[in-house]
Amino acid sequence: MKDLDQTIDTLENARFNWLYANEIVQMSKDSIFTTNELICIVMLYHKMVLANGTKAKFMTIQQLTTLMLDLFEITDCNISTTIVFRISHRTQGTHPDFCADRHVSLESFVRLLTIYFTRDLDMKMEFAFSIYDKQDKMQLNGEDVGFFLKKFFDGEDEEEATELLLDMKEMIFLKFDLDKDTFISFEEYCEVVRKQPLLMEFLGRVFPTNPCMDVLALCANVMSWFDDSPNPRTIRKSLAPENF
């Protein structure tokens, strides 16, 4: 991996190899990305770390939050904040200087891109539902749904907004609450989304749009994103999430 990036000097390229070579080898054993794609993704992470100063060791929560808004265009603050929390706290890191409330580990960064680039519907559904299910109840009630819906009626007359909100909640529960128990369980959500995948982000956008993903793929050199063959990035079983 000599002189991978001409925007950094030979010494920094050598330092990159020393810091990440073993991790790249381990991650490549069970990843949706090719080894070259992983190297490029890790280089992106490394450059984010370098932007924090010569003594920095990690990407920061603030940097990931900025990526959410500027690159991924996830503009709903409640959703982007929850995504950052879920990702940054998924792995705690082993370095004594690592703090999950301030830092994003390399493993977490790669995991986020794995979730965004994969075509594994089950993985995407589990992640999307975890963003809406902020209290990890594995179900959504009327209050949970209303919390995400109210943003669609900002600026409306208060009385009219309340009526529209109630109507939309009723429509959503008619669609997703299959057993009519006034809760939308994770299982019910998955059953509906498998039949109609466009409903996966029914409470607000969790995943970047395809144009945003095209830009990210070009920046990170993830050329498999443009592969039209069936399921080129289906997640492997050993990467299936335990929880988010």
PDB file of C-alpha atoms in Angstrom:
ATOM      1  CA  MET A   1       0.000   0.000   0.000  1.00  0.00           C
ATOM      2  CA  LYS A   2       2.760   2.434  -0.929  1.00  0.00           C
ATOM      3  CA  ASP A   3       1.819   6.065  -1.627  1.00  0.00           C
ATOM      4  CA  LEU A   4      -1.913   5.447  -1.813  1.00  0.00           C
ATOM      5  CA  ASP A   5      -2.859   9.100  -1.840  1.00  0.00           C
ATOM      6  CA  GLN A   6      -0.859  11.845  -3.521  1.00  0.00           C
ATOM      7  CA  THR A   7      -2.468  14.547  -1.388  1.00  0.00           C
ATOM      8  CA  ILE A   8      -0.409  13.337   1.585  1.00  0.00           C
ATOM      9  CA  ASP A   9       3.353  12.885   1.600  1.00  0.00           C
ATOM     10  CA  THR A  10       5.325   9.633   1.623  1.00  0.00           C
ATOM     11  CA  LEU A  11       5.815   9.753   5.376  1.00  0.00           C
ATOM     12  CA  GLU A  12       2.089  10.128   6.032  1.00  0.00           C
ATOM     13  CA  ASN A  13       1.321   7.329   3.580  1.00  0.00           C
ATOM     14  CA  ALA A  14       3.741   5.118   5.503  1.00  0.00           C
ATOM     15  CA  ARG A  15       2.057   6.125   8.765  1.00  0.00           C
ATOM     16  CA  PHE A  16      -1.332   5.239   7.272  1.00  0.00           C
ATOM     17  CA  ASN A  17      -0.041   1.758   6.421  1.00  0.00           C
ATOM     18  CA  TRP A  18       1.359   1.321   9.918  1.00  0.00           C
ATOM     19  CA  LEU A  19      -1.859   2.456  11.602  1.00  0.00           C
ATOM     20  CA  TYR A  20      -4.458   0.621   9.545  1.00  0.00           C
ATOM     21  CA  ALA A  21      -2.938  -2.273   7.560  1.00  0.00           C
ATOM     22  CA  ASN A  22      -3.891  -4.944  10.097  1.00  0.00           C
ATOM     23  CA  GLU A  23      -7.400  -3.567  10.590  1.00  0.00           C
ATOM     24  CA  ILE A  24      -7.993  -3.476   6.841  1.00  0.00           C
ATOM     25  CA  VAL A  25      -6.911  -7.112   6.555  1.00  0.00           C
ATOM     26  CA  GLN A  26      -9.298  -8.135   9.356  1.00  0.00           C
ATOM     27  CA  MET A  27     -12.240  -6.142   7.993  1.00  0.00           C
ATOM     28  CA  SER A  28     -11.738  -7.406   4.448  1.00  0.00           C
ATOM     29  CA  LYS A  29     -12.317 -10.988   5.591  1.00  0.00           C
ATOM     30  CA  ASP A  30     -15.983 -10.285   6.113  1.00  0.00           C
ATOM     31  CA  SER A  31     -17.088  -7.192   4.258  1.00  0.00           C
ATOM     32  CA  ILE A  32     -19.344  -6.162   1.408  1.00  0.00           C
ATOM     33  CA  PHE A  33     -16.471  -4.025   0.131  1.00  0.00           C
ATOM     34  CA  THR A  34     -13.450  -5.158  -1.852  1.00  0.00           C
ATOM     35  CA  THR A  35     -10.054  -4.690  -0.214  1.00  0.00           C
ATOM     36  CA  ASN A  36      -9.307  -1.695  -2.446  1.00  0.00           C
ATOM     37  CA  GLU A  37     -12.632  -0.129  -1.539  1.00  0.00           C
ATOM     38  CA  LEU A  38     -11.937  -0.660   2.154  1.00  0.00           C
ATOM     39  CA  ILE A  39      -8.528   0.975   1.808  1.00  0.00           C
ATOM     40  CA  CYS A  40     -10.125   4.033   0.221  1.00  0.00           C
ATOM     41  CA  ILE A  41     -12.833   4.209   2.893  1.00  0.00           C
ATOM     42  CA  VAL A  42     -10.227   3.975   5.649  1.00  0.00           C
ATOM     43  CA  MET A  43      -8.229   6.709   3.907  1.00  0.00           C
ATOM     44  CA  LEU A  44     -11.310   8.953   4.096  1.00  0.00           C
ATOM     45  CA  TYR A  45     -11.517   8.249   7.813  1.00  0.00           C
ATOM     46  CA  HIS A  46      -7.793   8.950   8.210  1.00  0.00           C
ATOM     47  CA  LYS A  47      -8.135  12.322   6.486  1.00  0.00           C
ATOM     48  CA  MET A  48     -10.974  13.250   8.813  1.00  0.00           C
ATOM     49  CA  VAL A  49      -8.693  12.400  11.731  1.00  0.00           C
ATOM     50  CA  LEU A  50      -5.849  14.467  10.258  1.00  0.00           C
ATOM     51  CA  ALA A  51      -8.177  17.464  10.054  1.00  0.00           C
ATOM     52  CA  ASN A  52      -8.373  17.373  13.862  1.00  0.00           C
ATOM     53  CA  GLY A  53      -4.646  17.959  14.305  1.00  0.00           C
ATOM     54  CA  THR A  54      -1.435  15.961  14.325  1.00  0.00           C
ATOM     55  CA  LYS A  55      -2.151  14.391  17.720  1.00  0.00           C
ATOM     56  CA  ALA A  56      -5.729  13.357  16.926  1.00  0.00           C
ATOM     57  CA  LYS A  57      -6.559   9.652  16.820  1.00  0.00           C
ATOM     58  CA  PHE A  58     -10.251   9.607  15.966  1.00  0.00           C
ATOM     59  CA  MET A  59     -12.940  11.165  13.834  1.00  0.00           C
ATOM     60  CA  THR A  60     -15.271  13.304  15.939  1.00  0.00           C
ATOM     61  CA  ILE A  61     -19.025  13.238  16.499  1.00  0.00           C
ATOM     62  CA  GLN A  62     -19.183  16.771  15.098  1.00  0.00           C
ATOM     63  CA  GLN A  63     -17.492  15.685  11.864  1.00  0.00           C
ATOM     64  CA  LEU A  64     -19.971  12.844  11.378  1.00  0.00           C
ATOM     65  CA  THR A  65     -22.863  15.191  12.153  1.00  0.00           C
ATOM     66  CA  THR A  66     -21.579  17.584   9.483  1.00  0.00           C
ATOM     67  CA  LEU A  67     -21.333  14.710   6.979  1.00  0.00           C
ATOM     68  CA  MET A  68     -24.941  13.821   7.739  1.00  0.00           C
ATOM     69  CA  LEU A  69     -26.083  17.301   6.740  1.00  0.00           C
ATOM     70  CA  ASP A  70     -23.659  18.282   3.975  1.00  0.00           C
ATOM     71  CA  LEU A  71     -22.873  15.002   2.189  1.00  0.00           C
ATOM     72  CA  PHE A  72     -25.696  12.624   3.074  1.00  0.00           C
ATOM     73  CA  GLU A  73     -28.303  15.438   3.181  1.00  0.00           C
ATOM     74  CA  ILE A  74     -30.121  13.989   6.189  1.00  0.00           C
ATOM     75  CA  THR A  75     -31.656  17.304   7.201  1.00  0.00           C
ATOM     76  CA  ASP A  76     -34.028  16.129   9.943  1.00  0.00           C
ATOM     77  CA  CYS A  77     -32.041  16.931  13.091  1.00  0.00           C
ATOM     78  CA  ASN A  78     -33.857  14.326  15.194  1.00  0.00           C
ATOM     79  CA  ILE A  79     -33.044  11.593  12.700  1.00  0.00           C
ATOM     80  CA  SER A  80     -29.448  12.639  12.000  1.00  0.00           C
ATOM     81  CA  THR A  81     -28.702  12.967  15.724  1.00  0.00           C
ATOM     82  CA  THR A  82     -30.095   9.498  16.390  1.00  0.00           C
ATOM     83  CA  ILE A  83     -28.108   8.010  13.494  1.00  0.00           C
ATOM     84  CA  VAL A  84     -24.894   9.526  14.844  1.00  0.00           C
ATOM     85  CA  PHE A  85     -25.677   8.243  18.352  1.00  0.00           C
ATOM     86  CA  ARG A  86     -26.503   4.734  17.149  1.00  0.00           C
ATOM     87  CA  ILE A  87     -23.352   4.526  15.041  1.00  0.00           C
ATOM     88  CA  SER A  88     -20.906   6.098  17.506  1.00  0.00           C
ATOM     89  CA  HIS A  89     -22.105   4.011  20.462  1.00  0.00           C
ATOM     90  CA  ARG A  90     -22.241   0.720  18.544  1.00  0.00           C
ATOM     91  CA  THR A  91     -18.535   0.109  19.289  1.00  0.00           C
ATOM     92  CA  GLN A  92     -16.751   1.622  22.259  1.00  0.00           C
ATOM     93  CA  GLY A  93     -13.168   1.394  21.028  1.00  0.00           C
ATOM     94  CA  THR A  94     -10.271  -0.013  23.015  1.00  0.00           C
ATOM     95  CA  HIS A  95      -7.937   2.988  23.033  1.00  0.00           C
ATOM     96  CA  PRO A  96      -7.796   4.749  26.434  1.00  0.00           C
ATOM     97  CA  ASP A  97      -8.371   8.137  24.753  1.00  0.00           C
ATOM     98  CA  PHE A  98     -11.547   7.008  22.998  1.00  0.00           C
ATOM     99  CA  CYS A  99     -14.825   8.512  24.206  1.00  0.00           C
ATOM    100  CA  ALA A 100     -18.081   7.426  22.525  1.00  0.00           C
ATOM    101  CA  ASP A 101     -19.668  10.787  23.365  1.00  0.00           C
ATOM    102  CA  ARG A 102     -16.984  12.636  21.367  1.00  0.00           C
ATOM    103  CA  HIS A 103     -15.424  10.168  18.942  1.00  0.00           C
ATOM    104  CA  VAL A 104     -16.366   7.862  16.072  1.00  0.00           C
ATOM    105  CA  SER A 105     -14.236   4.737  15.742  1.00  0.00           C
ATOM    106  CA  LEU A 106     -13.011   3.414  12.418  1.00  0.00           C
ATOM    107  CA  GLU A 107     -15.198   0.329  12.874  1.00  0.00           C
ATOM    108  CA  SER A 108     -18.256   2.524  13.400  1.00  0.00           C
ATOM    109  CA  PHE A 109     -17.493   4.636  10.333  1.00  0.00           C
ATOM    110  CA  VAL A 110     -17.092   1.552   8.143  1.00  0.00           C
ATOM    111  CA  ARG A 111     -20.284   0.113   9.595  1.00  0.00           C
ATOM    112  CA  LEU A 112     -22.251   3.228   8.669  1.00  0.00           C
ATOM    113  CA  LEU A 113     -21.019   3.036   5.075  1.00  0.00           C
ATOM    114  CA  THR A 114     -21.784  -0.688   5.043  1.00  0.00           C
ATOM    115  CA  ILE A 115     -25.388   0.052   6.035  1.00  0.00           C
ATOM    116  CA  TYR A 116     -25.637   2.787   3.414  1.00  0.00           C
ATOM    117  CA  PHE A 117     -24.051   0.825   0.563  1.00  0.00           C
ATOM    118  CA  THR A 118     -25.546  -2.613   1.182  1.00  0.00           C
ATOM    119  CA  ARG A 119     -28.570  -3.919  -0.673  1.00  0.00           C
ATOM    120  CA  ASP A 120     -29.404  -6.212   2.207  1.00  0.00           C
ATOM    121  CA  LEU A 121     -33.028  -5.239   2.911  1.00  0.00           C
ATOM    122  CA  ASP A 122     -33.078  -6.892   6.349  1.00  0.00           C
ATOM    123  CA  MET A 123     -30.081  -4.900   7.523  1.00  0.00           C
ATOM    124  CA  LYS A 124     -31.534  -1.649   6.214  1.00  0.00           C
ATOM    125  CA  MET A 125     -34.925  -2.325   7.811  1.00  0.00           C
ATOM    126  CA  GLU A 126     -33.383  -3.076  11.199  1.00  0.00           C
ATOM    127  CA  PHE A 127     -31.336   0.105  11.085  1.00  0.00           C
ATOM    128  CA  ALA A 128     -34.186   2.316   9.900  1.00  0.00           C
ATOM    129  CA  PHE A 129     -36.562   0.982  12.563  1.00  0.00           C
ATOM    130  CA  SER A 130     -33.908   1.524  15.250  1.00  0.00           C
ATOM    131  CA  ILE A 131     -33.801   5.213  14.310  1.00  0.00           C
ATOM    132  CA  TYR A 132     -37.559   5.569  14.793  1.00  0.00           C
ATOM    133  CA  ASP A 133     -37.576   3.324  17.873  1.00  0.00           C
ATOM    134  CA  LYS A 134     -35.444   5.630  20.004  1.00  0.00           C
ATOM    135  CA  GLN A 135     -36.277   3.826  23.253  1.00  0.00           C
ATOM    136  CA  ASP A 136     -35.455   0.332  21.933  1.00  0.00           C
ATOM    137  CA  LYS A 137     -38.938  -1.035  22.628  1.00  0.00           C
ATOM    138  CA  MET A 138     -39.084  -2.941  19.312  1.00  0.00           C
ATOM    139  CA  GLN A 139     -42.447  -1.271  18.705  1.00  0.00           C
ATOM    140  CA  LEU A 140     -43.868   2.178  17.996  1.00  0.00           C
ATOM    141  CA  ASN A 141     -46.917   3.706  19.635  1.00  0.00           C
ATOM    142  CA  GLY A 142     -48.990   6.719  18.605  1.00  0.00           C
ATOM    143  CA  GLU A 143     -46.743   9.125  20.482  1.00  0.00           C
ATOM    144  CA  ASP A 144     -43.626   7.784  18.745  1.00  0.00           C
ATOM    145  CA  VAL A 145     -45.218   8.105  15.313  1.00  0.00           C
ATOM    146  CA  GLY A 146     -46.582  11.583  16.080  1.00  0.00           C
ATOM    147  CA  PHE A 147     -43.120  12.768  17.145  1.00  0.00           C
ATOM    148  CA  PHE A 148     -41.780  12.153  13.635  1.00  0.00           C
ATOM    149  CA  LEU A 149     -44.905  13.269  11.776  1.00  0.00           C
ATOM    150  CA  LYS A 150     -45.268  16.706  13.354  1.00  0.00           C
ATOM    151  CA  LYS A 151     -42.409  18.117  11.275  1.00  0.00           C
ATOM    152  CA  PHE A 152     -44.516  17.685   8.142  1.00  0.00           C
ATOM    153  CA  PHE A 153     -47.004  20.251   9.409  1.00  0.00           C
ATOM    154  CA  ASP A 154     -44.730  23.062  10.563  1.00  0.00           C
ATOM    155  CA  GLY A 155     -46.168  26.451   9.595  1.00  0.00           C
ATOM    156  CA  GLU A 156     -49.719  25.178   9.320  1.00  0.00           C
ATOM    157  CA  ASP A 157     -52.593  26.588  11.343  1.00  0.00           C
ATOM    158  CA  GLU A 158     -52.399  24.836  14.722  1.00  0.00           C
ATOM    159  CA  GLU A 159     -55.922  23.453  14.650  1.00  0.00           C
ATOM    160  CA  GLU A 160     -55.610  22.322  11.057  1.00  0.00           C
ATOM    161  CA  ALA A 161     -52.155  20.834  11.723  1.00  0.00           C
ATOM    162  CA  THR A 162     -53.530  18.788  14.615  1.00  0.00           C
ATOM    163  CA  GLU A 163     -56.327  17.431  12.431  1.00  0.00           C
ATOM    164  CA  LEU A 164     -53.949  16.572   9.584  1.00  0.00           C
ATOM    165  CA  LEU A 165     -51.535  14.911  12.009  1.00  0.00           C
ATOM    166  CA  LEU A 166     -54.281  12.716  13.434  1.00  0.00           C
ATOM    167  CA  ASP A 167     -55.424  11.761   9.929  1.00  0.00           C
ATOM    168  CA  MET A 168     -51.906  10.789   8.884  1.00  0.00           C
ATOM    169  CA  LYS A 169     -51.350   8.773  12.068  1.00  0.00           C
ATOM    170  CA  GLU A 170     -54.584   6.912  11.397  1.00  0.00           C
ATOM    171  CA  MET A 171     -53.477   6.103   7.841  1.00  0.00           C
ATOM    172  CA  ILE A 172     -50.086   4.858   9.039  1.00  0.00           C
ATOM    173  CA  PHE A 173     -51.591   2.601  11.697  1.00  0.00           C
ATOM    174  CA  LEU A 174     -54.094   1.233   9.196  1.00  0.00           C
ATOM    175  CA  LYS A 175     -51.130   0.280   7.020  1.00  0.00           C
ATOM    176  CA  PHE A 176     -48.633  -0.998   9.595  1.00  0.00           C
ATOM    177  CA  ASP A 177     -50.616  -2.120  12.659  1.00  0.00           C
ATOM    178  CA  LEU A 178     -51.556  -5.487  11.220  1.00  0.00           C
ATOM    179  CA  ASP A 179     -52.930  -7.004  14.430  1.00  0.00           C
ATOM    180  CA  LYS A 180     -54.745  -3.788  15.448  1.00  0.00           C
ATOM    181  CA  ASP A 181     -53.231  -3.635  18.950  1.00  0.00           C
ATOM    182  CA  THR A 182     -52.384   0.110  18.600  1.00  0.00           C
ATOM    183  CA  PHE A 183     -48.666  -0.655  18.252  1.00  0.00           C
ATOM    184  CA  ILE A 184     -46.445  -1.048  15.195  1.00  0.00           C
ATOM    185  CA  SER A 185     -44.091  -3.887  16.038  1.00  0.00           C
ATOM    186  CA  PHE A 186     -40.784  -4.434  14.288  1.00  0.00           C
ATOM    187  CA  GLU A 187     -42.161  -7.650  12.797  1.00  0.00           C
ATOM    188  CA  GLU A 188     -45.197  -5.828  11.381  1.00  0.00           C
ATOM    189  CA  TYR A 189     -42.967  -3.104   9.953  1.00  0.00           C
ATOM    190  CA  CYS A 190     -40.776  -5.699   8.230  1.00  0.00           C
ATOM    191  CA  GLU A 191     -43.780  -7.565   6.821  1.00  0.00           C
ATOM    192  CA  VAL A 192     -45.137  -4.375   5.251  1.00  0.00           C
ATOM    193  CA  VAL A 193     -41.776  -3.127   3.964  1.00  0.00           C
ATOM    194  CA  ARG A 194     -40.873  -6.465   2.359  1.00  0.00           C
ATOM    195  CA  LYS A 195     -44.003  -6.092   0.256  1.00  0.00           C
ATOM    196  CA  GLN A 196     -43.521  -2.346  -0.332  1.00  0.00           C
ATOM    197  CA  PRO A 197     -39.839  -1.391   0.148  1.00  0.00           C
ATOM    198  CA  LEU A 198     -40.564   2.286  -0.566  1.00  0.00           C
ATOM    199  CA  LEU A 199     -42.277   2.440   2.856  1.00  0.00           C
ATOM    200  CA  MET A 200     -39.030   1.635   4.695  1.00  0.00           C
ATOM    201  CA  GLU A 201     -38.463   5.310   5.587  1.00  0.00           C
ATOM    202  CA  PHE A 202     -42.124   6.046   6.366  1.00  0.00           C
ATOM    203  CA  LEU A 203     -41.321   8.432   9.239  1.00  0.00           C
ATOM    204  CA  GLY A 204     -38.512  10.373   7.571  1.00  0.00           C
ATOM    205  CA  ARG A 205     -35.415   9.807   5.470  1.00  0.00           C
ATOM    206  CA  VAL A 206     -32.705   7.706   7.108  1.00  0.00           C
ATOM    207  CA  PHE A 207     -30.641   6.843   4.016  1.00  0.00           C
ATOM    208  CA  PRO A 208     -28.990   9.213   1.527  1.00  0.00           C
ATOM    209  CA  THR A 209     -30.626   9.586  -1.872  1.00  0.00           C
ATOM    210  CA  ASN A 210     -29.086   7.808  -4.849  1.00  0.00           C
ATOM    211  CA  PRO A 211     -27.442  11.019  -6.162  1.00  0.00           C
ATOM    212  CA  CYS A 212     -25.781  11.496  -2.758  1.00  0.00           C
ATOM    213  CA  MET A 213     -24.656   7.874  -2.775  1.00  0.00           C
ATOM    214  CA  ASP A 214     -23.228   8.320  -6.274  1.00  0.00           C
ATOM    215  CA  VAL A 215     -21.086  11.197  -4.992  1.00  0.00           C
ATOM    216  CA  LEU A 216     -19.984   9.200  -1.952  1.00  0.00           C
ATOM    217  CA  ALA A 217     -19.171   6.176  -4.110  1.00  0.00           C
ATOM    218  CA  LEU A 218     -16.972   8.273  -6.384  1.00  0.00           C
ATOM    219  CA  CYS A 219     -15.245   9.996  -3.441  1.00  0.00           C
ATOM    220  CA  ALA A 220     -14.610   6.679  -1.678  1.00  0.00           C
ATOM    221  CA  ASN A 221     -13.894   4.760  -4.894  1.00  0.00           C
ATOM    222  CA  VAL A 222     -16.656   2.244  -4.121  1.00  0.00           C
ATOM    223  CA  MET A 223     -17.181   1.207  -7.711  1.00  0.00           C
ATOM    224  CA  SER A 224     -19.360  -1.771  -6.767  1.00  0.00           C
ATOM    225  CA  TRP A 225     -22.111   0.792  -6.109  1.00  0.00           C
ATOM    226  CA  PHE A 226     -22.460   1.070  -9.885  1.00  0.00           C
ATOM    227  CA  ASP A 227     -22.583  -2.711 -10.403  1.00  0.00           C
ATOM    228  CA  ASP A 228     -25.923  -3.706 -11.930  1.00  0.00           C
ATOM    229  CA  SER A 229     -25.526  -7.430 -11.264  1.00  0.00           C
ATOM    230  CA  PRO A 230     -28.014  -8.954  -8.783  1.00  0.00           C
ATOM    231  CA  ASN A 231     -27.259  -8.093  -5.162  1.00  0.00           C
ATOM    232  CA  PRO A 232     -23.554  -7.275  -5.537  1.00  0.00           C
ATOM    233  CA  ARG A 233     -23.486  -5.871  -2.010  1.00  0.00           C
ATOM    234  CA  THR A 234     -25.703  -8.257  -0.080  1.00  0.00           C
ATOM    235  CA  ILE A 235     -24.431  -8.443   3.469  1.00  0.00           C
ATOM    236  CA  ARG A 236     -22.830 -11.649   4.672  1.00  0.00           C
ATOM    237  CA  LYS A 237     -24.470 -13.500   7.529  1.00  0.00           C
ATOM    238  CA  SER A 238     -21.647 -12.895   9.970  1.00  0.00           C
ATOM    239  CA  LEU A 239     -22.136  -9.156   9.520  1.00  0.00           C
ATOM    240  CA  ALA A 240     -25.848  -9.316  10.349  1.00  0.00           C
ATOM    241  CA  PRO A 241     -26.523  -6.814  13.130  1.00  0.00           C
ATOM    242  CA  GLU A 242     -27.266  -7.978  16.640  1.00  0.00           C
ATOM    243  CA  ASN A 243     -28.715  -4.573  17.513  1.00  0.00           C
ATOM    244  CA  PHE A 244     -28.112  -0.923  16.822  1.00  0.00           C
TER     245      PHE A 244
END
